[in-house]
């Protein structure tokens, strides 16, 4: 059984969280393929100094993306992990574009958000993932701060393992 971990990260925080989760799953013998989203037109400046980034985020616009190392075939995966930073209180355009482009009715998903505020942003990602992508979200969590907390990462890994054991 395989899992796809799909993320976008501008500063490296969401990348670290995603890769820590992937490492935890691999230690349990679960195969995980990692896919990084890159906007075709990158956001060159930091968040608060980038009018295009702020505009696209606030109006919930999508942006063209490329997937590294290649486009995923979601039918090959039991579950996907979607990880998004939070900008201006919402999910980022590259993740929104992925959800829109790769709809998959009923595919199980885990939604992870990273932010500096202890607010339940992952529920926003869950709503968009279910409504626009037609995924079945089984778990969502917001990881707060620059350093992922081991307890939070371990609980995400445990939740995924429990879900996979049901099948």
Tab-separated table of C-alpha atoms in Angstrom:
chain	number	residue	atom	x	y	z
A	1	UNK	CA	0.000	0.000	0.000
A	2	UNK	CA	1.340	3.393	-0.994
A	3	UNK	CA	0.756	6.944	0.119
A	4	UNK	CA	1.356	10.152	-1.833
A	5	UNK	CA	2.615	13.147	0.164
A	6	UNK	CA	1.945	16.360	-1.761
A	7	UNK	CA	3.101	19.744	-0.510
A	8	UNK	CA	3.991	23.318	-1.371
A	9	UNK	CA	6.565	25.201	0.688
A	10	UNK	CA	8.010	28.674	0.166
A	11	UNK	CA	10.091	28.958	3.340
A	12	UNK	CA	10.859	25.285	4.006
A	13	UNK	CA	8.615	24.853	7.059
A	14	UNK	CA	5.893	22.864	5.282
A	15	UNK	CA	8.572	20.827	3.501
A	16	UNK	CA	10.144	19.885	6.858
A	17	UNK	CA	6.792	18.925	8.391
A	18	UNK	CA	5.904	16.806	5.352
A	19	UNK	CA	9.269	15.053	5.242
A	20	UNK	CA	9.145	14.352	9.000
A	21	UNK	CA	5.743	12.684	8.528
A	22	UNK	CA	7.094	10.733	5.542
A	23	UNK	CA	10.104	9.578	7.597
A	24	UNK	CA	7.798	8.392	10.385
A	25	UNK	CA	5.671	6.420	7.933
A	26	UNK	CA	8.694	4.880	6.225
A	27	UNK	CA	10.035	3.736	9.620
A	28	UNK	CA	6.767	1.809	9.956
A	29	UNK	CA	7.347	0.132	6.587
A	30	UNK	CA	4.856	2.226	4.618
A	31	UNK	CA	5.803	3.253	1.091
A	32	UNK	CA	5.440	6.985	0.492
A	33	UNK	CA	6.058	8.940	-2.704
A	34	UNK	CA	6.724	12.654	-2.232
A	35	UNK	CA	5.521	15.293	-4.690
A	36	UNK	CA	6.448	18.963	-4.438
A	37	UNK	CA	4.315	21.615	-6.108
A	38	UNK	CA	6.046	24.538	-7.792
A	39	UNK	CA	4.238	27.509	-9.329
A	40	UNK	CA	5.281	28.066	-12.937
A	41	UNK	CA	5.668	31.727	-12.024
A	42	UNK	CA	7.382	31.612	-8.644
A	43	UNK	CA	6.697	34.045	-5.831
A	44	UNK	CA	10.072	35.755	-5.701
A	45	UNK	CA	9.595	38.093	-2.750
A	46	UNK	CA	8.620	37.310	0.848
A	47	UNK	CA	4.934	37.098	1.717
A	48	UNK	CA	4.338	40.620	2.987
A	49	UNK	CA	6.355	42.272	0.201
A	50	UNK	CA	4.719	40.481	-2.706
A	51	UNK	CA	1.525	42.107	-4.036
A	52	UNK	CA	0.855	39.276	-6.532
A	53	UNK	CA	1.121	36.641	-3.825
A	54	UNK	CA	-1.213	38.553	-1.502
A	55	UNK	CA	-3.729	39.233	-4.293
A	56	UNK	CA	-3.817	35.616	-5.519
A	57	UNK	CA	-4.143	34.307	-1.975
A	58	UNK	CA	-6.873	36.699	-0.841
A	59	UNK	CA	-9.113	36.220	-3.872
A	60	UNK	CA	-8.526	32.449	-3.657
A	61	UNK	CA	-7.053	32.378	-7.125
A	62	UNK	CA	-5.170	29.359	-8.381
A	63	UNK	CA	-1.831	29.459	-10.163
A	64	UNK	CA	-0.330	27.167	-12.769
A	65	UNK	CA	1.830	24.503	-11.167
A	66	UNK	CA	4.325	21.837	-12.024
A	67	UNK	CA	4.692	18.717	-9.893
A	68	UNK	CA	8.164	17.466	-8.999
A	69	UNK	CA	9.394	14.809	-9.749
A	70	UNK	CA	6.351	14.064	-11.996
A	71	UNK	CA	2.562	14.188	-12.129
A	72	UNK	CA	1.092	11.708	-9.619
A	73	UNK	CA	-1.313	8.950	-10.651
A	74	UNK	CA	-3.642	9.181	-7.684
A	75	UNK	CA	-5.328	5.866	-8.453
A	76	UNK	CA	-2.064	4.171	-7.405
A	77	UNK	CA	-2.343	5.446	-3.813
A	78	UNK	CA	-4.491	4.371	-0.871
A	79	UNK	CA	-4.270	7.797	0.698
A	80	UNK	CA	-2.809	11.218	0.018
A	81	UNK	CA	-1.320	13.742	2.394
A	82	UNK	CA	-1.873	17.380	1.381
A	83	UNK	CA	0.334	19.915	3.169
A	84	UNK	CA	-0.072	23.667	2.776
A	85	UNK	CA	1.319	26.742	4.481
A	86	UNK	CA	-1.213	29.368	5.502
A	87	UNK	CA	-0.904	32.806	3.945
A	88	UNK	CA	-3.245	35.659	4.887
A	89	UNK	CA	-5.416	33.182	6.793
A	90	UNK	CA	-6.021	30.782	3.910
A	91	UNK	CA	-4.415	27.984	1.909
A	92	UNK	CA	-1.947	28.848	-0.829
A	93	UNK	CA	-2.745	29.082	-4.569
A	94	UNK	CA	-0.504	26.114	-5.608
A	95	UNK	CA	-2.371	23.722	-3.260
A	96	UNK	CA	-5.729	25.141	-4.363
A	97	UNK	CA	-4.699	24.499	-8.001
A	98	UNK	CA	-3.645	20.924	-7.209
A	99	UNK	CA	-7.003	20.197	-5.560
A	100	UNK	CA	-8.861	21.709	-8.516
A	101	UNK	CA	-6.742	19.911	-11.125
A	102	UNK	CA	-6.544	16.502	-9.425
A	103	UNK	CA	-10.102	15.868	-8.287
A	104	UNK	CA	-10.612	12.302	-7.102
A	105	UNK	CA	-14.003	11.380	-5.701
A	106	UNK	CA	-13.737	9.415	-2.487
A	107	UNK	CA	-9.913	9.277	-2.311
A	108	UNK	CA	-8.851	9.396	1.343
A	109	UNK	CA	-6.796	12.414	2.354
A	110	UNK	CA	-5.019	13.856	5.375
A	111	UNK	CA	-4.825	17.667	5.452
A	112	UNK	CA	-1.864	19.366	7.117
A	113	UNK	CA	-1.430	23.124	7.418
A	114	UNK	CA	1.520	25.051	8.821
A	115	UNK	CA	1.170	28.483	10.361
A	116	UNK	CA	2.516	30.770	13.045
A	117	UNK	CA	-0.868	31.070	14.763
A	118	UNK	CA	-2.569	28.356	16.818
A	119	UNK	CA	-5.807	28.552	14.836
A	120	UNK	CA	-7.598	25.636	13.231
A	121	UNK	CA	-6.566	26.451	9.660
A	122	UNK	CA	-6.536	22.791	8.670
A	123	UNK	CA	-10.347	22.848	8.655
A	124	UNK	CA	-10.186	25.398	5.821
A	125	UNK	CA	-7.988	23.037	3.826
A	126	UNK	CA	-10.358	20.189	4.679
A	127	UNK	CA	-13.392	22.126	3.379
A	128	UNK	CA	-11.679	23.030	0.098
A	129	UNK	CA	-10.318	19.500	-0.324
A	130	UNK	CA	-13.744	17.930	0.193
A	131	UNK	CA	-15.807	20.500	-1.691
A	132	UNK	CA	-13.561	21.212	-4.678
A	133	UNK	CA	-11.498	18.021	-4.874
A	134	UNK	CA	-14.185	15.527	-3.772
A	135	UNK	CA	-11.683	13.827	-1.435
A	136	UNK	CA	-12.705	12.087	1.799
A	137	UNK	CA	-10.662	13.819	4.512
A	138	UNK	CA	-9.973	11.450	7.407
A	139	UNK	CA	-7.764	13.729	9.509
A	140	UNK	CA	-6.659	17.359	9.566
A	141	UNK	CA	-4.178	19.195	11.756
A	142	UNK	CA	-2.451	22.583	11.921
A	143	UNK	CA	1.243	22.463	12.856
A	144	UNK	CA	2.191	25.705	14.612
A	145	UNK	CA	5.579	27.386	14.622
A	146	UNK	CA	8.880	27.043	12.850
A	147	UNK	CA	9.873	23.730	14.394
A	148	UNK	CA	7.524	20.789	13.946
A	149	UNK	CA	6.655	19.284	17.286
A	150	UNK	CA	7.555	15.617	17.565
A	151	UNK	CA	4.298	14.806	19.409
A	152	UNK	CA	2.222	16.347	16.623
A	153	UNK	CA	4.181	14.560	13.884
A	154	UNK	CA	3.946	11.249	15.773
A	155	UNK	CA	0.178	11.658	16.247
A	156	UNK	CA	-0.289	12.299	12.511
A	157	UNK	CA	1.750	9.185	11.684
A	158	UNK	CA	-0.283	7.108	14.195
A	159	UNK	CA	-3.579	8.359	12.754
A	160	UNK	CA	-2.511	7.415	9.221
A	161	UNK	CA	-1.336	3.962	10.353
A	162	UNK	CA	-4.660	3.395	12.175
A	163	UNK	CA	-6.586	4.354	9.045
A	164	UNK	CA	-4.534	2.040	6.848
A	165	UNK	CA	-5.029	-0.827	9.330
A	166	UNK	CA	-8.823	-0.564	8.893
A	167	UNK	CA	-8.546	-1.862	5.348
